[in-house]
PDB file of C-alpha atoms (C1' of nucleotides) in Angstrom:
ATOM      1  CA  MET Q  17      28.893  84.847 -22.567  1.00  0.00           C
ATOM      2  CA  ASP Q  18      30.433  81.505 -23.408  1.00  0.00           C
ATOM      3  CA  ASP Q  19      27.685  79.126 -24.464  1.00  0.00           C
ATOM      4  CA  SER Q  20      29.856  76.062 -24.916  1.00  0.00           C
ATOM      5  CA  ILE Q  21      29.423  73.072 -22.662  1.00  0.00           C
ATOM      6  CA  SER Q  22      32.344  72.053 -20.511  1.00  0.00           C
ATOM      7  CA  SER Q  23      33.041  69.822 -17.550  1.00  0.00           C
ATOM      8  CA  THR Q  24      34.925  69.648 -14.316  1.00  0.00           C
ATOM      9  CA  SER Q  25      35.252  67.268 -11.401  1.00  0.00           C
ATOM     10  CA  LEU Q  26      35.549  67.460  -7.651  1.00  0.00           C
ATOM     11  CA  LYS Q  27      36.869  64.987  -5.098  1.00  0.00           C
ATOM     12  CA  VAL Q  28      34.338  64.305  -2.388  1.00  0.00           C
ATOM     13  CA  SER Q  29      34.270  61.940   0.549  1.00  0.00           C
ATOM     14  CA  LEU Q  30      31.267  60.619   2.455  1.00  0.00           C
ATOM     15  CA  PHE Q  31      28.816  61.568  -0.241  1.00  0.00           C
ATOM     16  CA  SER Q  32      26.143  59.453  -1.889  1.00  0.00           C
ATOM     17  CA  LEU Q  33      24.190  60.992  -4.730  1.00  0.00           C
ATOM     18  CA  ARG Q  34      21.781  58.077  -4.719  1.00  0.00           C
ATOM     19  CA  HIS Q  35      20.837  58.325  -1.052  1.00  0.00           C
ATOM     20  CA  THR Q  36      20.706  62.083  -1.234  1.00  0.00           C
ATOM     21  CA  PHE Q  37      18.450  62.016  -4.236  1.00  0.00           C
ATOM     22  CA  GLU Q  38      16.173  59.269  -3.016  1.00  0.00           C
ATOM     23  CA  SER Q  39      15.640  60.689   0.457  1.00  0.00           C
ATOM     24  CA  ALA Q  40      12.841  63.014  -0.618  1.00  0.00           C
ATOM     25  CA  GLN Q  41      14.266  66.511  -0.373  1.00  0.00           C
ATOM     26  CA  PRO Q  42      13.099  69.557  -2.343  1.00  0.00           C
ATOM     27  CA  LEU Q  43      15.635  69.247  -5.163  1.00  0.00           C
ATOM     28  CA  THR Q  44      14.528  65.706  -5.756  1.00  0.00           C
ATOM     29  CA  PHE Q  45      10.981  66.771  -6.472  1.00  0.00           C
ATOM     30  CA  HIS Q  46      11.919  68.387  -9.732  1.00  0.00           C
ATOM     31  CA  ALA Q  47      15.351  67.156 -10.790  1.00  0.00           C
ATOM     32  CA  ASP Q  48      15.704  64.140 -13.053  1.00  0.00           C
ATOM     33  CA  TYR Q  49      17.762  61.294 -11.672  1.00  0.00           C
ATOM     34  CA  ASP Q  50      19.090  58.412 -13.748  1.00  0.00           C
ATOM     35  CA  GLN Q  51      19.775  55.568 -11.368  1.00  0.00           C
ATOM     36  CA  PHE Q  52      21.687  53.520 -13.940  1.00  0.00           C
ATOM     37  CA  SER Q  53      24.281  56.140 -14.752  1.00  0.00           C
ATOM     38  CA  ASN Q  54      23.963  57.681 -11.285  1.00  0.00           C
ATOM     39  CA  THR Q  55      23.617  61.156 -12.717  1.00  0.00           C
ATOM     40  CA  ILE Q  56      21.251  64.000 -11.980  1.00  0.00           C
ATOM     41  CA  THR Q  57      20.004  66.824 -14.201  1.00  0.00           C
ATOM     42  CA  TYR Q  58      18.505  69.952 -12.746  1.00  0.00           C
ATOM     43  CA  PRO Q  59      17.888  73.591 -13.654  1.00  0.00           C
ATOM     44  CA  SER Q  60      19.924  76.366 -12.084  1.00  0.00           C
ATOM     45  CA  GLY Q  61      18.965  79.854 -13.159  1.00  0.00           C
ATOM     46  CA  ARG Q  62      19.229  79.873 -16.940  1.00  0.00           C
ATOM     47  CA  ASN Q  63      21.529  76.871 -16.972  1.00  0.00           C
ATOM     48  CA  VAL Q  64      21.013  73.152 -16.846  1.00  0.00           C
ATOM     49  CA  ILE Q  65      23.449  71.220 -14.704  1.00  0.00           C
ATOM     50  CA  ASN Q  66      24.295  67.586 -15.177  1.00  0.00           C
ATOM     51  CA  MET Q  67      26.143  65.955 -12.326  1.00  0.00           C
ATOM     52  CA  GLY Q  68      27.359  62.393 -11.887  1.00  0.00           C
ATOM     53  CA  HIS Q  69      28.814  60.625  -8.888  1.00  0.00           C
ATOM     54  CA  TYR Q  70      31.564  58.046  -9.358  1.00  0.00           C
ATOM     55  CA  GLY Q  71      33.595  55.810  -7.100  1.00  0.00           C
ATOM     56  CA  SER Q  72      32.759  54.831  -3.556  1.00  0.00           C
ATOM     57  CA  GLU Q  73      30.677  56.741  -1.043  1.00  0.00           C
ATOM     58  CA  LYS Q  74      33.691  57.072   1.203  1.00  0.00           C
ATOM     59  CA  ASP Q  75      36.018  58.380  -1.453  1.00  0.00           C
ATOM     60  CA  GLY Q  76      34.495  59.371  -4.724  1.00  0.00           C
ATOM     61  CA  GLU Q  77      34.267  62.139  -7.221  1.00  0.00           C
ATOM     62  CA  VAL Q  78      31.526  64.166  -8.832  1.00  0.00           C
ATOM     63  CA  ARG Q  79      31.716  65.190 -12.463  1.00  0.00           C
ATOM     64  CA  ILE Q  80      29.800  68.251 -13.565  1.00  0.00           C
ATOM     65  CA  VAL Q  81      28.747  69.105 -17.096  1.00  0.00           C
ATOM     66  CA  SER Q  82      27.229  72.482 -17.908  1.00  0.00           C
ATOM     67  CA  ARG Q  83      27.560  75.837 -19.556  1.00  0.00           C
ATOM     68  CA  ASP Q  84      29.224  78.366 -17.272  1.00  0.00           C
ATOM     69  CA  ILE Q  85      31.101  75.587 -15.558  1.00  0.00           C
ATOM     70  CA  SER Q  86      32.541  77.585 -12.697  1.00  0.00           C
ATOM     71  CA  SER Q  87      29.156  78.743 -11.431  1.00  0.00           C
ATOM     72  CA  ALA Q  88      27.809  75.247 -12.002  1.00  0.00           C
ATOM     73  CA  ALA Q  89      30.554  73.794  -9.822  1.00  0.00           C
ATOM     74  CA  SER Q  90      29.829  76.201  -7.002  1.00  0.00           C
ATOM     75  CA  ASP Q  91      26.115  75.503  -7.379  1.00  0.00           C
ATOM     76  CA  VAL Q  92      26.688  71.764  -6.993  1.00  0.00           C
ATOM     77  CA  SER Q  93      28.964  72.275  -4.025  1.00  0.00           C
ATOM     78  CA  ARG Q  94      26.420  74.511  -2.339  1.00  0.00           C
ATOM     79  CA  ARG Q  95      23.261  72.554  -3.149  1.00  0.00           C
ATOM     80  CA  PHE Q  96      24.693  69.216  -2.071  1.00  0.00           C
ATOM     81  CA  ARG Q  97      26.497  70.737   0.913  1.00  0.00           C
ATOM     82  CA  LEU Q  98      29.773  69.209  -0.191  1.00  0.00           C
ATOM     83  CA  GLY Q  99      31.623  71.394   2.286  1.00  0.00           C
ATOM     84  CA  ASP Q 100      29.990  69.721   5.287  1.00  0.00           C
ATOM     85  CA  ASP Q 101      32.373  67.799   7.505  1.00  0.00           C
ATOM     86  CA  MET Q 102      30.439  64.534   7.597  1.00  0.00           C
ATOM     87  CA  LYS Q 103      32.946  62.916   9.922  1.00  0.00           C
ATOM     88  CA  ALA Q 104      32.127  65.551  12.494  1.00  0.00           C
ATOM     89  CA  VAL Q 105      28.418  65.220  11.791  1.00  0.00           C
ATOM     90  CA  TYR Q 106      28.481  61.451  12.245  1.00  0.00           C
ATOM     91  CA  LYS Q 107      30.497  61.816  15.401  1.00  0.00           C
ATOM     92  CA  GLY Q 108      28.025  64.349  16.769  1.00  0.00           C
ATOM     93  CA  ILE Q 109      24.874  62.338  16.095  1.00  0.00           C
ATOM     94  CA  GLY Q 110      26.065  58.731  15.881  1.00  0.00           C
ATOM     95  CA  THR Q 111      25.763  58.221  19.610  1.00  0.00           C
ATOM     96  CA  ASP Q 112      23.288  55.345  19.713  1.00  0.00           C
ATOM     97  CA  GLN Q 113      22.716  52.100  17.865  1.00  0.00           C
ATOM     98  CA  PHE Q 114      19.661  53.153  15.875  1.00  0.00           C
ATOM     99  CA  MET Q 115      21.409  56.220  14.512  1.00  0.00           C
ATOM    100  CA  LYS Q 116      24.611  54.293  13.859  1.00  0.00           C
ATOM    101  CA  ASP Q 117      22.657  51.795  11.796  1.00  0.00           C
ATOM    102  CA  ALA Q 118      20.969  54.548   9.807  1.00  0.00           C
ATOM    103  CA  ILE Q 119      24.328  56.203   9.165  1.00  0.00           C
ATOM    104  CA  THR Q 120      25.809  52.908   8.002  1.00  0.00           C
ATOM    105  CA  ARG Q 121      22.888  52.113   5.763  1.00  0.00           C
ATOM    106  CA  TYR Q 122      22.586  55.574   4.225  1.00  0.00           C
ATOM    107  CA  SER Q 123      26.208  56.607   4.462  1.00  0.00           C
ATOM    108  CA  GLY Q 124      26.914  59.756   2.485  1.00  0.00           C
ATOM    109  CA  MET Q 125      23.321  61.002   2.456  1.00  0.00           C
ATOM    110  CA  ARG Q 126      23.528  64.791   2.603  1.00  0.00           C
ATOM    111  CA  LEU Q 127      21.005  67.417   3.300  1.00  0.00           C
ATOM    112  CA  THR Q 128      20.462  69.615   0.271  1.00  0.00           C
ATOM    113  CA  LEU Q 129      20.363  73.397   0.273  1.00  0.00           C
ATOM    114  CA  ASN Q 130      17.587  74.777  -1.864  1.00  0.00           C
ATOM    115  CA  ASP Q 131      16.089  78.073  -2.898  1.00  0.00           C
ATOM    116  CA  PRO Q 132      13.881  79.379  -0.036  1.00  0.00           C
ATOM    117  CA  TRP Q 133      10.960  80.136  -2.330  1.00  0.00           C
ATOM    118  CA  GLU Q 134      11.077  76.712  -3.994  1.00  0.00           C
ATOM    119  CA  THR Q 135      11.363  75.022  -0.636  1.00  0.00           C
ATOM    120  CA  THR Q 136       8.394  76.912   0.744  1.00  0.00           C
ATOM    121  CA  LEU Q 137       6.231  76.020  -2.218  1.00  0.00           C
ATOM    122  CA  VAL Q 138       7.221  72.356  -2.175  1.00  0.00           C
ATOM    123  CA  PHE Q 139       6.650  71.934   1.551  1.00  0.00           C
ATOM    124  CA  ILE Q 140       3.277  73.618   1.444  1.00  0.00           C
ATOM    125  CA  ILE Q 141       2.388  70.961  -1.102  1.00  0.00           C
ATOM    126  CA  SER Q 142       3.820  68.282   1.188  1.00  0.00           C
ATOM    127  CA  GLN Q 143       1.285  68.695   3.969  1.00  0.00           C
ATOM    128  CA  PHE Q 144      -1.118  65.784   4.440  1.00  0.00           C
ATOM    129  CA  ASN Q 145       0.301  64.273   1.278  1.00  0.00           C
ATOM    130  CA  ASN Q 146       2.659  61.537   0.110  1.00  0.00           C
ATOM    131  CA  VAL Q 147       6.041  61.744  -1.580  1.00  0.00           C
ATOM    132  CA  LYS Q 148       4.891  60.431  -4.931  1.00  0.00           C
ATOM    133  CA  ARG Q 149       2.128  62.981  -5.203  1.00  0.00           C
ATOM    134  CA  ILE Q 150       4.326  65.825  -3.998  1.00  0.00           C
ATOM    135  CA  ARG Q 151       6.644  65.020  -6.906  1.00  0.00           C
ATOM    136  CA  LEU Q 152       3.745  64.864  -9.330  1.00  0.00           C
ATOM    137  CA  ILE Q 153       2.164  68.151  -8.256  1.00  0.00           C
ATOM    138  CA  THR Q 154       5.519  69.939  -8.303  1.00  0.00           C
ATOM    139  CA  LYS Q 155       6.286  68.663 -11.789  1.00  0.00           C
ATOM    140  CA  ASN Q 156       2.838  69.741 -12.980  1.00  0.00           C
ATOM    141  CA  ILE Q 157       3.403  73.264 -11.682  1.00  0.00           C
ATOM    142  CA  ILE Q 158       6.789  73.431 -13.385  1.00  0.00           C
ATOM    143  CA  ALA Q 159       5.376  72.121 -16.650  1.00  0.00           C
ATOM    144  CA  ARG Q 160       2.571  74.669 -16.533  1.00  0.00           C
ATOM    145  CA  PHE Q 161       4.348  77.778 -15.205  1.00  0.00           C
ATOM    146  CA  GLY Q 162       8.095  77.171 -15.301  1.00  0.00           C
ATOM    147  CA  PRO Q 163      10.195  79.417 -17.567  1.00  0.00           C
ATOM    148  CA  GLU Q 164      11.817  77.674 -20.498  1.00  0.00           C
ATOM    149  CA  ILE Q 165      15.569  77.217 -20.476  1.00  0.00           C
ATOM    150  CA  MET Q 166      17.283  77.459 -23.862  1.00  0.00           C
ATOM    151  CA  ASP Q 167      20.488  75.933 -25.088  1.00  0.00           C
ATOM    152  CA  GLY Q 168      23.060  77.938 -27.073  1.00  0.00           C
ATOM    153  CA  SER Q 169      21.055  77.756 -30.272  1.00  0.00           C
ATOM    154  CA  GLY Q 170      17.830  78.957 -28.658  1.00  0.00           C
ATOM    155  CA  LYS Q 171      16.220  75.559 -28.428  1.00  0.00           C
ATOM    156  CA  SER Q 172      14.214  74.855 -25.272  1.00  0.00           C
ATOM    157  CA  ILE Q 173      15.736  72.030 -23.235  1.00  0.00           C
ATOM    158  CA  MET Q 174      13.844  72.063 -19.944  1.00  0.00           C
ATOM    159  CA  ARG Q 175      11.764  74.242 -17.679  1.00  0.00           C
ATOM    160  CA  GLY Q 176      13.063  75.943 -14.598  1.00  0.00           C
ATOM    161  CA  PHE Q 177      11.216  76.320 -11.326  1.00  0.00           C
ATOM    162  CA  PRO Q 178       8.674  79.152 -11.589  1.00  0.00           C
ATOM    163  CA  GLY Q 179       9.369  82.188  -9.417  1.00  0.00           C
ATOM    164  CA  SER Q 180       6.605  84.033  -7.604  1.00  0.00           C
ATOM    165  CA  ALA Q 181       6.339  86.430 -10.536  1.00  0.00           C
ATOM    166  CA  ASP Q 182       5.705  83.515 -12.894  1.00  0.00           C
ATOM    167  CA  LEU Q 183       2.702  82.571 -10.777  1.00  0.00           C
ATOM    168  CA  ILE Q 184       1.020  85.968 -10.650  1.00  0.00           C
ATOM    169  CA  GLY Q 185      -1.525  85.038 -13.287  1.00  0.00           C
ATOM    170  CA  ALA Q 186      -2.183  81.641 -11.763  1.00  0.00           C
ATOM    171  CA  SER Q 187      -5.556  81.137 -10.114  1.00  0.00           C
ATOM    172  CA  GLU Q 188      -6.554  78.771  -7.365  1.00  0.00           C
ATOM    173  CA  LYS Q 189      -8.248  76.694 -10.013  1.00  0.00           C
ATOM    174  CA  ASP Q 190      -4.994  76.453 -11.988  1.00  0.00           C
ATOM    175  CA  PHE Q 191      -3.250  74.974  -8.965  1.00  0.00           C
ATOM    176  CA  ARG Q 192      -6.094  72.555  -8.515  1.00  0.00           C
ATOM    177  CA  LYS Q 193      -5.594  71.422 -12.089  1.00  0.00           C
ATOM    178  CA  CYS Q 194      -1.997  70.671 -11.129  1.00  0.00           C
ATOM    179  CA  GLY Q 195      -3.384  68.331  -8.477  1.00  0.00           C
ATOM    180  CA  ALA Q 196      -2.760  70.533  -5.448  1.00  0.00           C
ATOM    181  CA  GLY Q 197      -6.219  69.913  -4.006  1.00  0.00           C
ATOM    182  CA  PHE Q 198      -7.101  71.951  -0.908  1.00  0.00           C
ATOM    183  CA  ARG Q 199      -3.543  73.379  -0.919  1.00  0.00           C
ATOM    184  CA  ALA Q 200      -4.364  75.383  -4.037  1.00  0.00           C
ATOM    185  CA  LYS Q 201      -5.510  78.329  -1.951  1.00  0.00           C
ATOM    186  CA  TYR Q 202      -2.267  78.286   0.034  1.00  0.00           C
ATOM    187  CA  LEU Q 203      -0.233  78.372  -3.178  1.00  0.00           C
ATOM    188  CA  LYS Q 204      -2.233  81.259  -4.566  1.00  0.00           C
ATOM    189  CA  ASP Q 205      -1.803  83.172  -1.301  1.00  0.00           C
ATOM    190  CA  LEU Q 206       1.916  82.358  -1.293  1.00  0.00           C
ATOM    191  CA  ALA Q 207       2.451  83.770  -4.768  1.00  0.00           C
ATOM    192  CA  ASP Q 208       0.600  86.972  -3.830  1.00  0.00           C
ATOM    193  CA  TYR Q 209       2.346  87.329  -0.498  1.00  0.00           C
ATOM    194  CA  CYS Q 210       5.832  86.791  -1.917  1.00  0.00           C
ATOM    195  CA  THR Q 211       5.243  89.211  -4.747  1.00  0.00           C
ATOM    196  CA  ASN Q 212       3.787  92.006  -2.637  1.00  0.00           C
ATOM    197  CA  ASN Q 213       4.867  91.642   0.971  1.00  0.00           C
ATOM    198  CA  ILE Q 214       7.955  89.577   1.535  1.00  0.00           C
ATOM    199  CA  ASP Q 215      11.224  88.581  -0.125  1.00  0.00           C
ATOM    200  CA  LEU Q 216      12.165  85.145   1.133  1.00  0.00           C
ATOM    201  CA  ASN Q 217      15.706  85.567  -0.154  1.00  0.00           C
ATOM    202  CA  ARG Q 218      16.303  88.456   2.185  1.00  0.00           C
ATOM    203  CA  LEU Q 219      15.540  86.704   5.455  1.00  0.00           C
ATOM    204  CA  ASN Q 220      18.402  86.001   7.831  1.00  0.00           C
ATOM    205  CA  PRO Q 221      19.115  82.246   7.852  1.00  0.00           C
ATOM    206  CA  LYS Q 222      20.943  82.382  11.177  1.00  0.00           C
ATOM    207  CA  ASN Q 223      18.196  83.735  13.411  1.00  0.00           C
ATOM    208  CA  TYR Q 224      16.115  80.606  13.907  1.00  0.00           C
ATOM    209  CA  ASP Q 225      13.362  82.097  16.071  1.00  0.00           C
ATOM    210  CA  LYS Q 226      12.819  85.175  13.955  1.00  0.00           C
ATOM    211  CA  LEU Q 227      12.950  83.185  10.740  1.00  0.00           C
ATOM    212  CA  LYS Q 228      10.388  80.712  12.021  1.00  0.00           C
ATOM    213  CA  GLU Q 229       8.049  83.454  13.135  1.00  0.00           C
ATOM    214  CA  THR Q 230       8.255  85.128   9.728  1.00  0.00           C
ATOM    215  CA  LEU Q 231       7.715  81.912   7.802  1.00  0.00           C
ATOM    216  CA  MET Q 232       4.721  80.996   9.942  1.00  0.00           C
ATOM    217  CA  SER Q 233       3.056  84.244   8.919  1.00  0.00           C
ATOM    218  CA  ILE Q 234       2.546  82.599   5.530  1.00  0.00           C
ATOM    219  CA  ASN Q 235      -0.865  80.990   5.118  1.00  0.00           C
ATOM    220  CA  GLY Q 236      -0.385  77.230   5.025  1.00  0.00           C
ATOM    221  CA  VAL Q 237       2.969  77.259   6.810  1.00  0.00           C
ATOM    222  CA  GLY Q 238       2.858  75.844  10.336  1.00  0.00           C
ATOM    223  CA  GLU Q 239       5.461  74.584  12.764  1.00  0.00           C
ATOM    224  CA  LYS Q 240       6.608  71.556  10.790  1.00  0.00           C
ATOM    225  CA  VAL Q 241       6.680  73.124   7.337  1.00  0.00           C
ATOM    226  CA  ALA Q 242       8.523  76.135   8.737  1.00  0.00           C
ATOM    227  CA  ASP Q 243      11.200  73.839  10.152  1.00  0.00           C
ATOM    228  CA  CYS Q 244      11.557  72.083   6.810  1.00  0.00           C
ATOM    229  CA  ILE Q 245      12.046  75.423   5.072  1.00  0.00           C
ATOM    230  CA  ILE Q 246      14.564  76.572   7.677  1.00  0.00           C
ATOM    231  CA  LEU Q 247      16.509  73.347   7.271  1.00  0.00           C
ATOM    232  CA  MET Q 248      16.409  72.750   3.531  1.00  0.00           C
ATOM    233  CA  GLY Q 249      15.799  76.257   2.232  1.00  0.00           C
ATOM    234  CA  TYR Q 250      18.041  78.226   4.583  1.00  0.00           C
ATOM    235  CA  GLY Q 251      20.460  75.498   5.661  1.00  0.00           C
ATOM    236  CA  ASN Q 252      20.047  76.145   9.360  1.00  0.00           C
ATOM    237  CA  LEU Q 253      20.837  72.835  11.060  1.00  0.00           C
ATOM    238  CA  ALA Q 254      19.157  73.874  14.311  1.00  0.00           C
ATOM    239  CA  ALA Q 255      15.822  72.903  12.779  1.00  0.00           C
ATOM    240  CA  PHE Q 256      14.413  69.452  13.503  1.00  0.00           C
ATOM    241  CA  PRO Q 257      11.108  69.041  11.637  1.00  0.00           C
ATOM    242  CA  ILE Q 258       8.859  66.451  13.260  1.00  0.00           C
ATOM    243  CA  ASP Q 259       6.484  64.771  10.854  1.00  0.00           C
ATOM    244  CA  VAL Q 260       4.499  61.559  11.243  1.00  0.00           C
ATOM    245  CA  TRP Q 261       7.474  59.396  10.233  1.00  0.00           C
ATOM    246  CA  VAL Q 262       9.960  61.085  12.529  1.00  0.00           C
ATOM    247  CA  LYS Q 263       7.550  60.986  15.443  1.00  0.00           C
ATOM    248  CA  ARG Q 264       6.660  57.370  14.859  1.00  0.00           C
ATOM    249  CA  THR Q 265      10.286  56.328  14.379  1.00  0.00           C
ATOM    250  CA  ILE Q 266      11.516  58.087  17.503  1.00  0.00           C
ATOM    251  CA  GLU Q 267       8.702  56.650  19.591  1.00  0.00           C
ATOM    252  CA  LYS Q 268       9.534  53.194  18.331  1.00  0.00           C
ATOM    253  CA  ALA Q 269      13.322  53.406  18.543  1.00  0.00           C
ATOM    254  CA  TYR Q 270      13.714  55.385  21.767  1.00  0.00           C
ATOM    255  CA  PHE Q 271      10.465  55.102  23.753  1.00  0.00           C
ATOM    256  CA  ASN Q 272       9.574  51.480  23.313  1.00  0.00           C
ATOM    257  CA  GLY Q 273       6.682  52.410  21.052  1.00  0.00           C
ATOM    258  CA  LYS Q 274       5.055  54.674  23.618  1.00  0.00           C
ATOM    259  CA  ARG Q 275       3.290  57.728  22.218  1.00  0.00           C
ATOM    260  CA  LYS Q 276       4.874  61.033  23.106  1.00  0.00           C
ATOM    261  CA  ARG Q 277       3.925  64.650  22.664  1.00  0.00           C
ATOM    262  CA  MET Q 278       5.721  66.909  20.229  1.00  0.00           C
ATOM    263  CA  LYS Q 279       7.340  68.887  22.988  1.00  0.00           C
ATOM    264  CA  GLU Q 280       8.661  65.780  24.730  1.00  0.00           C
ATOM    265  CA  ILE Q 281      10.199  64.600  21.473  1.00  0.00           C
ATOM    266  CA  MET Q 282      11.739  68.001  20.843  1.00  0.00           C
ATOM    267  CA  ASP Q 283      13.240  68.075  24.341  1.00  0.00           C
ATOM    268  CA  PHE Q 284      14.531  64.564  23.850  1.00  0.00           C
ATOM    269  CA  VAL Q 285      16.287  65.155  20.529  1.00  0.00           C
ATOM    270  CA  SER Q 286      17.881  68.419  21.566  1.00  0.00           C
ATOM    271  CA  GLN Q 287      19.580  66.772  24.503  1.00  0.00           C
ATOM    272  CA  LYS Q 288      20.386  63.564  22.656  1.00  0.00           C
ATOM    273  CA  TRP Q 289      22.305  64.776  19.608  1.00  0.00           C
ATOM    274  CA  ASP Q 290      24.843  67.496  18.965  1.00  0.00           C
ATOM    275  CA  ARG Q 291      22.707  70.571  18.428  1.00  0.00           C
ATOM    276  CA  ARG Q 292      24.987  71.850  15.704  1.00  0.00           C
ATOM    277  CA  TYR Q 293      23.817  68.920  13.566  1.00  0.00           C
ATOM    278  CA  LEU Q 294      20.212  68.385  14.592  1.00  0.00           C
ATOM    279  CA  GLY Q 295      19.005  68.765  11.027  1.00  0.00           C
ATOM    280  CA  TYR Q 296      21.179  65.888   9.916  1.00  0.00           C
ATOM    281  CA  ALA Q 297      19.887  63.752  12.768  1.00  0.00           C
ATOM    282  CA  GLN Q 298      16.372  64.443  11.528  1.00  0.00           C
ATOM    283  CA  GLN Q 299      17.178  63.459   7.958  1.00  0.00           C
ATOM    284  CA  TYR Q 300      18.641  60.114   9.023  1.00  0.00           C
ATOM    285  CA  ILE Q 301      15.746  59.440  11.402  1.00  0.00           C
ATOM    286  CA  PHE Q 302      13.235  60.342   8.732  1.00  0.00           C
ATOM    287  CA  TRP Q 303      14.723  58.276   5.953  1.00  0.00           C
ATOM    288  CA  GLY Q 304      15.870  55.415   8.159  1.00  0.00           C
ATOM    289  CA  GLY Q 305      12.433  55.092   9.683  1.00  0.00           C
ATOM    290  CA  ARG Q 306      10.534  55.444   6.476  1.00  0.00           C
ATOM    291  CA  GLN Q 307      12.626  52.888   4.620  1.00  0.00           C
ATOM    292  CA  ALA Q 308      12.510  50.455   7.536  1.00  0.00           C
ATOM    293  CA  SER Q 309       8.737  50.556   7.574  1.00  0.00           C
ATOM    294  CA  ARG Q 310       8.708  50.033   3.826  1.00  0.00           C
ATOM    295  CA  ASN Q 311      10.738  46.874   4.232  1.00  0.00           C
ATOM    296  CA  GLU Q 312       8.426  45.440   6.841  1.00  0.00           C
ATOM    297  CA  VAL Q 313       5.906  42.751   6.009  1.00  0.00           C
ATOM    298  CA  LYS Q 314       3.070  44.007   3.928  1.00  0.00           C
TER     299      LYS Q 314
ATOM    300  C1'  DA P  16     -14.423  49.544   0.169  1.00  0.00           C
ATOM    301  C1'  DC P  17     -11.090  51.504   3.567  1.00  0.00           C
ATOM    302  C1'  DC P  18      -6.697  53.601   5.024  1.00  0.00           C
ATOM    303  C1'  DC P  19      -3.036  56.615   4.714  1.00  0.00           C
ATOM    304  C1'  DA P  20       0.040  60.418   3.116  1.00  0.00           C
ATOM    305  C1'  DG P  21       7.072  64.837   5.305  1.00  0.00           C
ATOM    306  C1'  DG P  22      -0.052  69.220   8.540  1.00  0.00           C
ATOM    307  C1'  DC P  23      -2.613  73.240   8.855  1.00  0.00           C
ATOM    308  C1'  DG P  24      -6.315  76.508  10.012  1.00  0.00           C
ATOM    309  C1'  DG P  25     -10.250  77.183  12.541  1.00  0.00           C
ATOM    310  C1'  DG P  26     -13.274  76.303  16.219  1.00  0.00           C
ATOM    311  C1'  DC P  27     -14.378  74.762  20.728  1.00  0.00           C
ATOM    312  C1'  DG P  28     -13.753  73.891  25.752  1.00  0.00           C
TER     313       DG P  28
ATOM    314  C1'  DC B  12      -3.384  77.397  25.573  1.00  0.00           C
ATOM    315  C1'  DG B  13      -4.483  72.112  24.107  1.00  0.00           C
ATOM    316  C1'  DC B  14      -7.236  69.223  21.531  1.00  0.00           C
ATOM    317  C1'  DC B  15     -10.122  67.804  17.525  1.00  0.00           C
ATOM    318  C1'  DC B  16     -11.909  68.011  13.076  1.00  0.00           C
ATOM    319  C1'  DG B  17     -12.228  68.519   8.034  1.00  0.00           C
ATOM    320  C1'  DC B  18      -9.627  68.825   4.101  1.00  0.00           C
ATOM    321  C1'  DA B  19      -8.471  67.090  -2.096  1.00  0.00           C
ATOM    322  C1'  DT B  20      -6.554  63.418  -4.331  1.00  0.00           C
ATOM    323  C1'  DG B  21      -4.546  59.109  -5.616  1.00  0.00           C
ATOM    324  C1'  DG B  22      -2.299  54.751  -4.542  1.00  0.00           C
ATOM    325  C1'  DG B  23      -1.957  50.429  -1.610  1.00  0.00           C
TER     326       DG B  23
END
DNA sequence: ACCCAGGCGGGCG
DNA sequence: CGCCCGCATGGG
């Protein structure tokens, strides 16, 4: 194997690394982002990938630096969904003023496609929690259990995301030490379940109903977390996870602040936006709403 | 001090 | 079913 570092670049339009990174998706809970150079560093298998975004969000380019550059390039393209036709996405969901504003403000924000196991673990941590702490707990688990990644000379450069096998020896108490709190039991059960009973990488991403049913058989995975995993771990855009922010934002933007039930919201969104891109609609609602509330008077 | 955070499982009516 | 409650932990 060639251990030398090399680089390549790709043209990409309607992509923003900054908005994608900042919008709280699984990758962003363990990758390192440098906002000044606009570059991201993250582990991929036994490699470390460094990726920078240059030029405008409409017409820019990403530069990738890594060992095994060809697999790194396809990893970047896949993880950041660079093949998505964002023009079509924006056309399909940009049908009202609120969404148009969110698209304008966060233009180029992509969904990311992540490993199903990693996504499941991260979103179990996410429940009844806040973004900052989700990041912290995830990083603690990586620091404690993640396999070391070596450079060409055998020097450790960073830790990868631990697989279920890496967590076999981990106890509930270990997860508590990572800050997981009451979710520690869920994580322990997840590691056991995924080692003995189920291979998340073998589930069919296309069959939404079946996939959801299977995921919800995991202790600690309910309706919302399952939808997050389907969207960001399996890349199925039919999923529209409804969390407190999404619910609140939709009620405010489309129902004059009136409280609605989950089912009413689900019915509403599936007739409002192009169903092929529902997942994207959710991401823009989520981030648009959350950022708007952040900018309000405090 | 009090409130909230990308909810879920369990229990009750 | 639908609804309600408790849940670890840390930051505003």
